PDB file of C-alpha atoms (C1' of nucleotides) in Angstrom:
ATOM      1  CA  MET A 771      90.126 -25.620 -44.838  1.00 87.00           C
ATOM      2  CA  ASP A 772      89.464 -29.068 -43.437  1.00 94.00           C
ATOM      3  CA  ALA A 773      87.127 -31.716 -44.792  1.00 96.00           C
ATOM      4  CA  TYR A 774      84.337 -30.913 -42.324  1.00 96.00           C
ATOM      5  CA  ASN A 775      84.190 -27.256 -43.254  1.00 96.00           C
ATOM      6  CA  ILE A 776      84.429 -27.937 -46.960  1.00 97.00           C
ATOM      7  CA  LEU A 777      81.323 -30.101 -46.678  1.00 97.00           C
ATOM      8  CA  ILE A 778      79.480 -27.495 -44.616  1.00 97.00           C
ATOM      9  CA  SER A 779      80.366 -24.665 -46.967  1.00 96.00           C
ATOM     10  CA  HIS A 780      79.063 -26.657 -49.916  1.00 97.00           C
ATOM     11  CA  GLY A 781      75.782 -27.491 -48.229  1.00 96.00           C
ATOM     12  CA  ILE A 782      76.626 -31.143 -47.647  1.00 96.00           C
ATOM     13  CA  ASN A 783      75.510 -32.921 -44.491  1.00 96.00           C
ATOM     14  CA  PRO A 784      78.787 -33.982 -42.811  1.00 96.00           C
ATOM     15  CA  SER A 785      78.330 -37.646 -41.994  1.00 96.00           C
ATOM     16  CA  MET A 786      81.275 -39.708 -40.792  1.00 96.00           C
ATOM     17  CA  GLN A 787      81.608 -41.434 -44.163  1.00 97.00           C
ATOM     18  CA  ARG A 788      81.474 -38.196 -46.114  1.00 97.00           C
ATOM     19  CA  ILE A 789      84.109 -36.564 -43.944  1.00 97.00           C
ATOM     20  CA  ALA A 790      86.369 -39.575 -44.326  1.00 97.00           C
ATOM     21  CA  ILE A 791      86.012 -39.569 -48.117  1.00 98.00           C
ATOM     22  CA  MET A 792      86.548 -35.818 -48.401  1.00 98.00           C
ATOM     23  CA  GLU A 793      89.560 -36.137 -46.129  1.00 97.00           C
ATOM     24  CA  TYR A 794      90.929 -38.894 -48.296  1.00 98.00           C
ATOM     25  CA  LEU A 795      90.712 -36.653 -51.351  1.00 98.00           C
ATOM     26  CA  LEU A 796      92.466 -33.838 -49.524  1.00 97.00           C
ATOM     27  CA  ASN A 797      95.292 -36.021 -48.246  1.00 97.00           C
ATOM     28  CA  HIS A 798      95.842 -38.073 -51.394  1.00 96.00           C
ATOM     29  CA  ARG A 799      96.430 -35.884 -54.401  1.00 95.00           C
ATOM     30  CA  THR A 800      96.604 -38.921 -56.657  1.00 96.00           C
ATOM     31  CA  HIS A 801      93.263 -38.382 -58.419  1.00 97.00           C
ATOM     32  CA  PRO A 802      91.863 -41.657 -57.104  1.00 98.00           C
ATOM     33  CA  SER A 803      88.990 -43.556 -58.680  1.00 98.00           C
ATOM     34  CA  ALA A 804      85.951 -44.529 -56.640  1.00 98.00           C
ATOM     35  CA  ASP A 805      87.429 -47.968 -56.266  1.00 97.00           C
ATOM     36  CA  ASP A 806      90.762 -46.570 -55.048  1.00 97.00           C
ATOM     37  CA  VAL A 807      88.981 -44.583 -52.370  1.00 98.00           C
ATOM     38  CA  TYR A 808      86.917 -47.578 -51.347  1.00 97.00           C
ATOM     39  CA  THR A 809      89.832 -50.007 -51.229  1.00 96.00           C
ATOM     40  CA  ASN A 810      92.017 -47.740 -49.132  1.00 96.00           C
ATOM     41  CA  LEU A 811      89.391 -46.361 -46.785  1.00 96.00           C
ATOM     42  CA  SER A 812      87.821 -49.728 -46.086  1.00 95.00           C
ATOM     43  CA  LYS A 813      91.068 -50.779 -44.397  1.00 94.00           C
ATOM     44  CA  THR A 814      90.298 -48.440 -41.525  1.00 94.00           C
ATOM     45  CA  MET A 815      86.515 -48.340 -42.020  1.00 94.00           C
ATOM     46  CA  PRO A 816      85.596 -51.972 -42.623  1.00 94.00           C
ATOM     47  CA  THR A 817      81.866 -51.272 -42.731  1.00 94.00           C
ATOM     48  CA  LEU A 818      82.165 -48.715 -45.512  1.00 96.00           C
ATOM     49  CA  SER A 819      80.310 -49.795 -48.628  1.00 96.00           C
ATOM     50  CA  LYS A 820      81.247 -49.160 -52.219  1.00 97.00           C
ATOM     51  CA  THR A 821      77.798 -47.720 -52.826  1.00 97.00           C
ATOM     52  CA  THR A 822      78.416 -45.003 -50.272  1.00 97.00           C
ATOM     53  CA  VAL A 823      81.722 -44.144 -51.894  1.00 98.00           C
ATOM     54  CA  TYR A 824      80.060 -43.815 -55.292  1.00 98.00           C
ATOM     55  CA  ASN A 825      77.153 -41.828 -53.844  1.00 98.00           C
ATOM     56  CA  THR A 826      79.438 -39.515 -51.926  1.00 98.00           C
ATOM     57  CA  LEU A 827      81.898 -38.841 -54.735  1.00 98.00           C
ATOM     58  CA  LYS A 828      79.012 -38.017 -57.039  1.00 97.00           C
ATOM     59  CA  LEU A 829      77.537 -35.723 -54.403  1.00 97.00           C
ATOM     60  CA  LEU A 830      80.856 -33.994 -53.810  1.00 97.00           C
ATOM     61  CA  SER A 831      81.353 -33.279 -57.485  1.00 97.00           C
ATOM     62  CA  GLU A 832      77.775 -32.130 -57.977  1.00 95.00           C
ATOM     63  CA  LYS A 833      78.055 -29.717 -55.082  1.00 96.00           C
ATOM     64  CA  GLY A 834      81.422 -28.445 -56.225  1.00 95.00           C
ATOM     65  CA  ALA A 835      83.456 -29.828 -53.327  1.00 97.00           C
ATOM     66  CA  ALA A 836      85.497 -32.016 -55.680  1.00 97.00           C
ATOM     67  CA  LEU A 837      86.203 -32.398 -59.376  1.00 97.00           C
ATOM     68  CA  MET A 838      85.106 -35.344 -61.461  1.00 98.00           C
ATOM     69  CA  LEU A 839      87.785 -36.064 -64.072  1.00 98.00           C
ATOM     70  CA  THR A 840      86.897 -37.941 -67.252  1.00 98.00           C
ATOM     71  CA  ILE A 841      90.410 -37.908 -68.685  1.00 97.00           C
ATOM     72  CA  ASP A 842      90.802 -41.672 -68.372  1.00 96.00           C
ATOM     73  CA  GLU A 843      88.684 -43.586 -70.858  1.00 95.00           C
ATOM     74  CA  ASN A 844      88.178 -46.517 -68.508  1.00 94.00           C
ATOM     75  CA  LYS A 845      87.132 -44.935 -65.253  1.00 95.00           C
ATOM     76  CA  VAL A 846      86.265 -41.682 -63.560  1.00 98.00           C
ATOM     77  CA  ASN A 847      88.800 -40.019 -61.266  1.00 98.00           C
ATOM     78  CA  PHE A 848      88.279 -37.491 -58.525  1.00 98.00           C
ATOM     79  CA  ASP A 849      90.235 -34.490 -57.343  1.00 98.00           C
ATOM     80  CA  GLY A 850      89.786 -32.679 -54.048  1.00 97.00           C
ATOM     81  CA  ASP A 851      91.601 -29.657 -55.426  1.00 96.00           C
ATOM     82  CA  THR A 852      88.923 -27.552 -57.110  1.00 95.00           C
ATOM     83  CA  SER A 853      91.193 -24.655 -58.059  1.00 93.00           C
ATOM     84  CA  PRO A 854      91.709 -24.197 -61.826  1.00 90.00           C
ATOM     85  CA  HIS A 855      94.507 -26.417 -63.051  1.00 92.00           C
ATOM     86  CA  THR A 856      95.271 -28.722 -65.958  1.00 93.00           C
ATOM     87  CA  HIS A 857      95.476 -32.520 -65.852  1.00 96.00           C
ATOM     88  CA  PHE A 858      97.980 -34.646 -67.674  1.00 96.00           C
ATOM     89  CA  LEU A 859      97.379 -38.363 -68.219  1.00 96.00           C
ATOM     90  CA  CYS A 860     100.369 -40.553 -69.012  1.00 95.00           C
ATOM     91  CA  LYS A 861      99.282 -43.089 -71.616  1.00 92.00           C
ATOM     92  CA  THR A 862     102.063 -45.412 -70.491  1.00 91.00           C
ATOM     93  CA  CYS A 863     101.714 -45.589 -66.720  1.00 91.00           C
ATOM     94  CA  GLY A 864      98.178 -44.216 -66.374  1.00 94.00           C
ATOM     95  CA  ARG A 865      99.127 -41.676 -63.724  1.00 95.00           C
ATOM     96  CA  ILE A 866      97.429 -38.295 -63.705  1.00 96.00           C
ATOM     97  CA  TYR A 867      99.599 -35.252 -63.002  1.00 96.00           C
ATOM     98  CA  ASP A 868      98.617 -31.699 -62.104  1.00 95.00           C
ATOM     99  CA  LEU A 869      99.935 -28.862 -64.213  1.00 92.00           C
ATOM    100  CA  PRO A 870      99.353 -25.136 -63.858  1.00 88.00           C
ATOM    101  CA  MET A 871      96.604 -23.857 -66.114  1.00 81.00           C
ATOM    102  CA  ALA A 872      97.763 -21.104 -68.433  1.00 69.00           C
ATOM    103  CA  GLY A 873      96.354 -17.758 -67.344  1.00 57.00           C
ATOM    104  CA  SER A 874      94.788 -17.200 -70.722  1.00 56.00           C
ATOM    105  CA  VAL A 875      92.847 -20.413 -70.358  1.00 55.00           C
ATOM    106  CA  LYS A 876      91.288 -19.417 -67.073  1.00 54.00           C
ATOM    107  CA  GLU A 877      89.817 -16.352 -68.689  1.00 55.00           C
ATOM    108  CA  VAL A 878      87.802 -18.570 -70.978  1.00 56.00           C
ATOM    109  CA  MET A 879      85.638 -19.472 -68.022  1.00 52.00           C
ATOM    110  CA  ALA A 880      83.897 -16.137 -68.244  1.00 50.00           C
ATOM    111  CA  MET A 881      83.596 -16.306 -72.006  1.00 59.00           C
ATOM    112  CA  ASP A 882      80.301 -16.295 -73.831  1.00 62.00           C
ATOM    113  CA  ALA A 883      79.961 -19.717 -75.392  1.00 76.00           C
ATOM    114  CA  ASP A 884      77.484 -19.296 -78.216  1.00 81.00           C
ATOM    115  CA  GLY A 885      74.650 -18.872 -75.719  1.00 88.00           C
ATOM    116  CA  HIS A 886      75.419 -21.989 -73.671  1.00 91.00           C
ATOM    117  CA  LEU A 887      75.837 -21.735 -69.920  1.00 91.00           C
ATOM    118  CA  ILE A 888      79.273 -22.993 -68.925  1.00 91.00           C
ATOM    119  CA  THR A 889      79.619 -24.386 -65.413  1.00 91.00           C
ATOM    120  CA  GLU A 890      82.844 -26.370 -65.738  1.00 91.00           C
ATOM    121  CA  VAL A 891      86.041 -25.925 -67.702  1.00 92.00           C
ATOM    122  CA  HIS A 892      88.430 -28.838 -68.021  1.00 94.00           C
ATOM    123  CA  GLN A 893      91.761 -28.948 -69.742  1.00 92.00           C
ATOM    124  CA  TYR A 894      93.309 -32.347 -70.342  1.00 94.00           C
ATOM    125  CA  TYR A 895      96.641 -33.279 -71.856  1.00 93.00           C
ATOM    126  CA  ARG A 896      97.652 -36.799 -72.776  1.00 94.00           C
ATOM    127  CA  GLY A 897     101.114 -38.058 -73.569  1.00 93.00           C
ATOM    128  CA  ILE A 898     104.080 -39.736 -71.921  1.00 92.00           C
ATOM    129  CA  CYS A 899     105.278 -38.513 -68.553  1.00 92.00           C
ATOM    130  CA  LYS A 900     108.897 -37.738 -67.809  1.00 91.00           C
ATOM    131  CA  ASN A 901     109.381 -40.887 -65.751  1.00 90.00           C
ATOM    132  CA  CYS A 902     108.174 -43.113 -68.557  1.00 91.00           C
ATOM    133  CA  LEU A 903     110.240 -41.176 -71.098  1.00 86.00           C
ATOM    134  CA  VAL A 904     113.388 -41.986 -69.116  1.00 86.00           C
ATOM    135  CA  THR A 905     112.491 -45.648 -68.654  1.00 77.00           C
ATOM    136  CA  LYS A 906     111.878 -46.111 -72.367  1.00 60.00           C
ATOM    137  CA  LYS A 907     115.421 -45.200 -73.339  1.00 48.00           C
TER     138      LYS A 907
ATOM    139  CA  MET B 314      89.390 -35.116 -98.196  1.00 87.00           C
ATOM    140  CA  ASP B 315      87.202 -38.176 -98.353  1.00 94.00           C
ATOM    141  CA  ALA B 316      87.149 -41.131 -95.999  1.00 96.00           C
ATOM    142  CA  TYR B 317      89.281 -43.326 -98.253  1.00 96.00           C
ATOM    143  CA  ASN B 318      92.107 -40.829 -98.490  1.00 96.00           C
ATOM    144  CA  ILE B 319      92.004 -40.004 -94.788  1.00 97.00           C
ATOM    145  CA  LEU B 320      92.598 -43.684 -94.054  1.00 97.00           C
ATOM    146  CA  ILE B 321      95.402 -43.928 -96.601  1.00 97.00           C
ATOM    147  CA  SER B 322      97.143 -40.816 -95.350  1.00 96.00           C
ATOM    148  CA  HIS B 323      97.061 -42.153 -91.789  1.00 97.00           C
ATOM    149  CA  GLY B 324      98.512 -45.504 -92.771  1.00 96.00           C
ATOM    150  CA  ILE B 325      95.259 -47.413 -92.281  1.00 96.00           C
ATOM    151  CA  ASN B 326      94.305 -50.265 -94.588  1.00 95.00           C
ATOM    152  CA  PRO B 327      91.055 -49.093 -96.211  1.00 96.00           C
ATOM    153  CA  SER B 328      88.648 -52.004 -95.810  1.00 96.00           C
ATOM    154  CA  MET B 329      84.977 -51.561 -96.629  1.00 96.00           C
ATOM    155  CA  GLN B 330      84.026 -51.434 -92.975  1.00 97.00           C
ATOM    156  CA  ARG B 331      86.697 -48.897 -92.113  1.00 97.00           C
ATOM    157  CA  ILE B 332      85.699 -46.617 -94.987  1.00 97.00           C
ATOM    158  CA  ALA B 333      82.057 -46.827 -93.935  1.00 97.00           C
ATOM    159  CA  ILE B 334      82.877 -45.970 -90.325  1.00 98.00           C
ATOM    160  CA  MET B 335      85.191 -43.111 -91.262  1.00 98.00           C
ATOM    161  CA  GLU B 336      82.543 -41.842 -93.669  1.00 97.00           C
ATOM    162  CA  TYR B 337      79.960 -41.988 -90.909  1.00 98.00           C
ATOM    163  CA  LEU B 338      82.141 -39.806 -88.699  1.00 98.00           C
ATOM    164  CA  LEU B 339      82.655 -37.292 -91.492  1.00 97.00           C
ATOM    165  CA  ASN B 340      78.956 -37.073 -92.346  1.00 97.00           C
ATOM    166  CA  HIS B 341      77.579 -37.065 -88.802  1.00 96.00           C
ATOM    167  CA  ARG B 342      79.170 -34.364 -86.724  1.00 95.00           C
ATOM    168  CA  THR B 343      77.232 -35.503 -83.673  1.00 96.00           C
ATOM    169  CA  HIS B 344      80.181 -37.014 -81.788  1.00 97.00           C
ATOM    170  CA  PRO B 345      78.665 -40.493 -81.865  1.00 98.00           C
ATOM    171  CA  SER B 346      79.535 -43.275 -79.458  1.00 97.00           C
ATOM    172  CA  ALA B 347      80.666 -46.659 -80.743  1.00 97.00           C
ATOM    173  CA  ASP B 348      77.156 -47.916 -80.181  1.00 97.00           C
ATOM    174  CA  ASP B 349      75.650 -45.018 -82.150  1.00 97.00           C
ATOM    175  CA  VAL B 350      77.903 -45.803 -85.091  1.00 97.00           C
ATOM    176  CA  TYR B 351      77.074 -49.490 -84.903  1.00 97.00           C
ATOM    177  CA  THR B 352      73.320 -49.002 -84.587  1.00 96.00           C
ATOM    178  CA  ASN B 353      73.102 -46.627 -87.526  1.00 96.00           C
ATOM    179  CA  LEU B 354      75.546 -48.297 -89.873  1.00 96.00           C
ATOM    180  CA  SER B 355      74.167 -51.770 -89.300  1.00 94.00           C
ATOM    181  CA  LYS B 356      70.928 -50.637 -90.934  1.00 94.00           C
ATOM    182  CA  THR B 357      72.687 -50.544 -94.277  1.00 94.00           C
ATOM    183  CA  MET B 358      75.453 -53.024 -93.413  1.00 94.00           C
ATOM    184  CA  PRO B 359      73.597 -55.804 -91.614  1.00 94.00           C
ATOM    185  CA  THR B 360      76.685 -57.989 -91.299  1.00 94.00           C
ATOM    186  CA  LEU B 361      78.711 -55.296 -89.518  1.00 96.00           C
ATOM    187  CA  SER B 362      79.696 -56.385 -86.037  1.00 96.00           C
ATOM    188  CA  LYS B 363      80.017 -54.266 -82.949  1.00 97.00           C
ATOM    189  CA  THR B 364      83.526 -55.623 -82.419  1.00 97.00           C
ATOM    190  CA  THR B 365      84.619 -54.203 -85.756  1.00 97.00           C
ATOM    191  CA  VAL B 366      83.174 -50.825 -84.851  1.00 98.00           C
ATOM    192  CA  TYR B 367      85.064 -50.788 -81.554  1.00 98.00           C
ATOM    193  CA  ASN B 368      88.272 -52.016 -83.198  1.00 97.00           C
ATOM    194  CA  THR B 369      88.031 -49.484 -85.986  1.00 98.00           C
ATOM    195  CA  LEU B 370      87.213 -46.470 -83.826  1.00 98.00           C
ATOM    196  CA  LYS B 371      90.126 -47.331 -81.562  1.00 97.00           C
ATOM    197  CA  LEU B 372      92.391 -47.692 -84.582  1.00 97.00           C
ATOM    198  CA  LEU B 373      91.214 -44.388 -86.074  1.00 98.00           C
ATOM    199  CA  SER B 374      91.911 -42.492 -82.871  1.00 97.00           C
ATOM    200  CA  GLU B 375      95.277 -44.167 -82.343  1.00 95.00           C
ATOM    201  CA  LYS B 376      96.364 -43.288 -85.865  1.00 96.00           C
ATOM    202  CA  GLY B 377      95.081 -39.737 -85.561  1.00 95.00           C
ATOM    203  CA  ALA B 378      92.279 -40.016 -88.100  1.00 97.00           C
ATOM    204  CA  ALA B 379      89.643 -39.266 -85.429  1.00 97.00           C
ATOM    205  CA  LEU B 380      89.445 -37.919 -81.903  1.00 97.00           C
ATOM    206  CA  MET B 381      88.429 -39.971 -78.890  1.00 97.00           C
ATOM    207  CA  LEU B 382      86.414 -37.761 -76.528  1.00 98.00           C
ATOM    208  CA  THR B 383      86.143 -38.647 -72.851  1.00 98.00           C
ATOM    209  CA  ILE B 384      83.920 -35.723 -71.925  1.00 97.00           C
ATOM    210  CA  ASP B 385      80.944 -37.947 -71.107  1.00 97.00           C
ATOM    211  CA  GLU B 386      81.406 -39.932 -67.913  1.00 95.00           C
ATOM    212  CA  ASN B 387      79.401 -42.886 -69.201  1.00 94.00           C
ATOM    213  CA  LYS B 388      80.799 -43.563 -72.621  1.00 95.00           C
ATOM    214  CA  VAL B 389      83.460 -42.581 -75.109  1.00 98.00           C
ATOM    215  CA  ASN B 390      82.529 -40.408 -78.072  1.00 98.00           C
ATOM    216  CA  PHE B 391      84.291 -39.960 -81.387  1.00 98.00           C
ATOM    217  CA  ASP B 392      84.877 -37.001 -83.656  1.00 98.00           C
ATOM    218  CA  GLY B 393      85.971 -37.134 -87.280  1.00 97.00           C
ATOM    219  CA  ASP B 394      87.058 -33.505 -87.086  1.00 96.00           C
ATOM    220  CA  THR B 395      90.630 -33.564 -85.821  1.00 95.00           C
ATOM    221  CA  SER B 396      91.237 -29.823 -86.064  1.00 93.00           C
ATOM    222  CA  PRO B 397      91.726 -28.037 -82.697  1.00 90.00           C
ATOM    223  CA  HIS B 398      88.382 -27.113 -81.203  1.00 92.00           C
ATOM    224  CA  THR B 399      86.629 -27.200 -77.847  1.00 93.00           C
ATOM    225  CA  HIS B 400      83.801 -29.529 -76.822  1.00 96.00           C
ATOM    226  CA  PHE B 401      80.796 -28.572 -74.759  1.00 96.00           C
ATOM    227  CA  LEU B 402      78.673 -31.235 -73.047  1.00 96.00           C
ATOM    228  CA  CYS B 403      75.149 -30.286 -72.014  1.00 95.00           C
ATOM    229  CA  LYS B 404      74.472 -31.897 -68.645  1.00 93.00           C
ATOM    230  CA  THR B 405      70.732 -31.768 -69.358  1.00 91.00           C
ATOM    231  CA  CYS B 406      70.340 -33.263 -72.832  1.00 92.00           C
ATOM    232  CA  GLY B 407      73.737 -34.965 -73.110  1.00 94.00           C
ATOM    233  CA  ARG B 408      74.508 -33.477 -76.518  1.00 95.00           C
ATOM    234  CA  ILE B 409      78.074 -32.485 -77.345  1.00 97.00           C
ATOM    235  CA  TYR B 410      78.607 -29.211 -79.193  1.00 96.00           C
ATOM    236  CA  ASP B 411      81.668 -27.883 -81.004  1.00 95.00           C
ATOM    237  CA  LEU B 412      83.036 -24.507 -80.027  1.00 92.00           C
ATOM    238  CA  PRO B 413      86.016 -22.632 -81.422  1.00 88.00           C
ATOM    239  CA  MET B 414      89.142 -23.084 -79.335  1.00 81.00           C
ATOM    240  CA  ALA B 415      90.558 -19.796 -78.132  1.00 69.00           C
ATOM    241  CA  GLY B 416      93.747 -18.960 -79.990  1.00 57.00           C
ATOM    242  CA  SER B 417      95.654 -18.650 -76.760  1.00 56.00           C
ATOM    243  CA  VAL B 418      94.704 -22.196 -75.869  1.00 55.00           C
ATOM    244  CA  LYS B 419      96.097 -23.669 -79.056  1.00 54.00           C
ATOM    245  CA  GLU B 420      99.498 -22.236 -78.252  1.00 55.00           C
ATOM    246  CA  VAL B 421      99.619 -24.391 -75.166  1.00 56.00           C
ATOM    247  CA  MET B 422     100.130 -27.397 -77.398  1.00 52.00           C
ATOM    248  CA  ALA B 423     103.731 -26.415 -77.961  1.00 50.00           C
ATOM    249  CA  MET B 424     104.303 -25.583 -74.306  1.00 59.00           C
ATOM    250  CA  ASP B 425     106.820 -27.340 -72.148  1.00 62.00           C
ATOM    251  CA  ALA B 426     104.858 -29.334 -69.612  1.00 76.00           C
ATOM    252  CA  ASP B 427     107.241 -29.964 -66.747  1.00 81.00           C
ATOM    253  CA  GLY B 428     109.211 -32.428 -68.849  1.00 88.00           C
ATOM    254  CA  HIS B 429     106.229 -34.517 -69.954  1.00 91.00           C
ATOM    255  CA  LEU B 430     105.682 -35.203 -73.637  1.00 91.00           C
ATOM    256  CA  ILE B 431     102.269 -33.912 -74.675  1.00 91.00           C
ATOM    257  CA  THR B 432     100.596 -35.622 -77.613  1.00 91.00           C
ATOM    258  CA  GLU B 433      96.985 -34.512 -77.148  1.00 91.00           C
ATOM    259  CA  VAL B 434      95.298 -31.403 -75.837  1.00 91.00           C
ATOM    260  CA  HIS B 435      91.624 -31.482 -74.987  1.00 93.00           C
ATOM    261  CA  GLN B 436      89.433 -28.688 -73.753  1.00 92.00           C
ATOM    262  CA  TYR B 437      86.030 -29.600 -72.365  1.00 94.00           C
ATOM    263  CA  TYR B 438      83.268 -27.406 -71.059  1.00 94.00           C
ATOM    264  CA  ARG B 439      80.201 -28.679 -69.254  1.00 94.00           C
ATOM    265  CA  GLY B 440      77.011 -26.795 -68.546  1.00 93.00           C
ATOM    266  CA  ILE B 441      73.533 -26.284 -69.971  1.00 92.00           C
ATOM    267  CA  CYS B 442      73.104 -25.664 -73.690  1.00 92.00           C
ATOM    268  CA  LYS B 443      71.021 -22.813 -75.038  1.00 91.00           C
ATOM    269  CA  ASN B 444      68.201 -25.119 -76.090  1.00 90.00           C
ATOM    270  CA  CYS B 445      67.851 -26.584 -72.615  1.00 90.00           C
ATOM    271  CA  LEU B 446      68.114 -23.110 -71.053  1.00 86.00           C
ATOM    272  CA  VAL B 447      65.059 -22.014 -73.055  1.00 85.00           C
ATOM    273  CA  THR B 448      63.059 -25.143 -72.272  1.00 76.00           C
ATOM    274  CA  LYS B 449      63.664 -24.791 -68.570  1.00 60.00           C
ATOM    275  CA  LYS B 450      61.978 -21.390 -68.353  1.00 46.00           C
TER     276      LYS B 450
ATOM    277  C1'  DG C 783      58.934 -41.240 -36.502  1.00 59.00           C
ATOM    278  C1'  DT C 784      60.103 -39.104 -40.547  1.00 59.00           C
ATOM    279  C1'  DG C 785      63.586 -38.157 -43.788  1.00 59.00           C
ATOM    280  C1'  DC C 786      68.250 -38.674 -44.906  1.00 59.00           C
ATOM    281  C1'  DT C 787      72.029 -41.922 -45.162  1.00 59.00           C
ATOM    282  C1'  DT C 788      74.089 -46.313 -45.526  1.00 59.00           C
ATOM    283  C1'  DG C 789      75.042 -50.984 -47.243  1.00 59.00           C
ATOM    284  C1'  DC C 790      74.290 -55.372 -49.440  1.00 59.00           C
ATOM    285  C1'  DA C 791      73.362 -57.951 -53.484  1.00 59.00           C
ATOM    286  C1'  DA C 792      71.897 -58.060 -58.020  1.00 59.00           C
ATOM    287  C1'  DA C 793      71.526 -55.876 -62.341  1.00 59.00           C
ATOM    288  C1'  DT C 794      73.134 -52.971 -66.049  1.00 59.00           C
ATOM    289  C1'  DC C 795      75.740 -51.652 -69.876  1.00 59.00           C
ATOM    290  C1'  DG C 796      79.704 -50.011 -72.402  1.00 59.00           C
ATOM    291  C1'  DT C 797      83.622 -52.309 -73.766  1.00 59.00           C
ATOM    292  C1'  DT C 798      87.033 -56.170 -74.305  1.00 59.00           C
ATOM    293  C1'  DT C 799      88.525 -60.827 -75.254  1.00 59.00           C
ATOM    294  C1'  DG C 800      88.976 -65.543 -77.300  1.00 59.00           C
ATOM    295  C1'  DC C 801      88.733 -67.664 -81.155  1.00 59.00           C
ATOM    296  C1'  DA C 802      86.955 -69.375 -85.469  1.00 59.00           C
ATOM    297  C1'  DA C 803      85.568 -67.763 -90.173  1.00 59.00           C
ATOM    298  C1'  DT C 804      86.622 -64.789 -93.996  1.00 59.00           C
ATOM    299  C1'  DA C 805      88.819 -61.709 -97.332  1.00 59.00           C
ATOM    300  C1'  DG C 806      92.602 -59.913-100.010  1.00 59.00           C
ATOM    301  C1'  DC C 807      96.942 -60.060-101.884  1.00 59.00           C
TER     302       DC C 807
ATOM    303  C1'  DG D 888      98.669 -69.974 -98.428  1.00 59.00           C
ATOM    304  C1'  DC D 889      99.588 -66.235 -95.349  1.00 59.00           C
ATOM    305  C1'  DT D 890      98.386 -62.255 -92.990  1.00 59.00           C
ATOM    306  C1'  DA D 891      95.151 -58.905 -91.775  1.00 59.00           C
ATOM    307  C1'  DT D 892      90.405 -58.246 -90.842  1.00 59.00           C
ATOM    308  C1'  DT D 893      85.952 -59.436 -89.335  1.00 59.00           C
ATOM    309  C1'  DG D 894      82.242 -61.280 -86.393  1.00 59.00           C
ATOM    310  C1'  DC D 895      80.012 -63.976 -82.875  1.00 59.00           C
ATOM    311  C1'  DA D 896      79.359 -65.102 -78.189  1.00 59.00           C
ATOM    312  C1'  DA D 897      81.000 -64.920 -73.756  1.00 59.00           C
ATOM    313  C1'  DA D 898      83.408 -62.405 -70.278  1.00 59.00           C
ATOM    314  C1'  DC D 899      84.604 -58.300 -67.766  1.00 59.00           C
ATOM    315  C1'  DG D 900      84.444 -54.480 -64.814  1.00 59.00           C
ATOM    316  C1'  DA D 901      83.086 -49.981 -63.501  1.00 59.00           C
ATOM    317  C1'  DT D 902      78.974 -48.061 -62.031  1.00 59.00           C
ATOM    318  C1'  DT D 903      73.926 -48.067 -60.879  1.00 59.00           C
ATOM    319  C1'  DT D 904      69.723 -49.696 -58.855  1.00 59.00           C
ATOM    320  C1'  DG D 905      66.313 -51.737 -55.598  1.00 59.00           C
ATOM    321  C1'  DC D 906      65.414 -52.055 -51.314  1.00 59.00           C
ATOM    322  C1'  DA D 907      65.847 -52.959 -46.433  1.00 59.00           C
ATOM    323  C1'  DA D 908      68.177 -51.474 -42.244  1.00 59.00           C
ATOM    324  C1'  DG D 909      70.246 -47.713 -39.496  1.00 59.00           C
ATOM    325  C1'  DC D 910      70.861 -43.055 -37.911  1.00 59.00           C
ATOM    326  C1'  DA D 911      69.744 -38.268 -36.447  1.00 59.00           C
ATOM    327  C1'  DC D 912      67.158 -34.594 -35.003  1.00 59.00           C
TER     328       DC D 912
END
DNA sequence: GTGCTTGCAAATCGTTTGCAATAGC
DNA sequence: GCTATTGCAAACGATTTGCAAGCAC
């Protein structure tokens, strides 16, 4: 599905800016921060404001069109892939990797949680990625 | 185990401030932020500085004597309970609850992760807690 | 022309940094 | 005395806010 239809299907008014930001998330699976999105998109959209990027990313995550990741202690990252998967943060290089989420973990989503209503399940690993492991030798 | 011995066993020099902060985490299972710890402890330790609280909480989490939680997008929270368990953030009241971690999830810790070295596993749920569900009716 | 969206600049606030004072062996 | 620890004040940086201008139906 393309950016336009993702917005539509999540009840989001598809403005030019919102399409561009959603498209950026779909084409760059790097879990960018708001600032990353702004910096890169403003090259081709010079009038784009940082406020709009923040507003839009918040809107996308609230409406379920994107994931807001809080794995990094310093900033929030976003992911256009909303399918269940695990995130791995390398404490050395700061990169976030995708990993498959164990089947047993997905089942938890339907679990009763002591009476609380669960709307989001996140699984985060931290450690040292294979690239940094090699470099360290 | 008391605060003093937790510090010792994690190779942390047990200064008065560090014992007080570790003790606060053990006695207040509310997943406080650095500011929470500072505000409450400074009532009885007026000379305590915020810098020391930040330094100490960082040290505790680095040495494994406490957990650093990044479930809240706005601030970092800390947990003196380092045993494997899941955290639930209520999007309405902002409180963080403890939930048991499914046995199948714990096993993941030993899993091979595409060659990456995993040192931490975190499981976060977000949603609306049972108190806020009742209030909303 | 009314309501939603955008954008600029300023403010906010959790956190970090620089550096001098202090404490403990 | 030397090293680790603490504390103050200033800086920082990601994010939010206030508000005016622009856009769309």
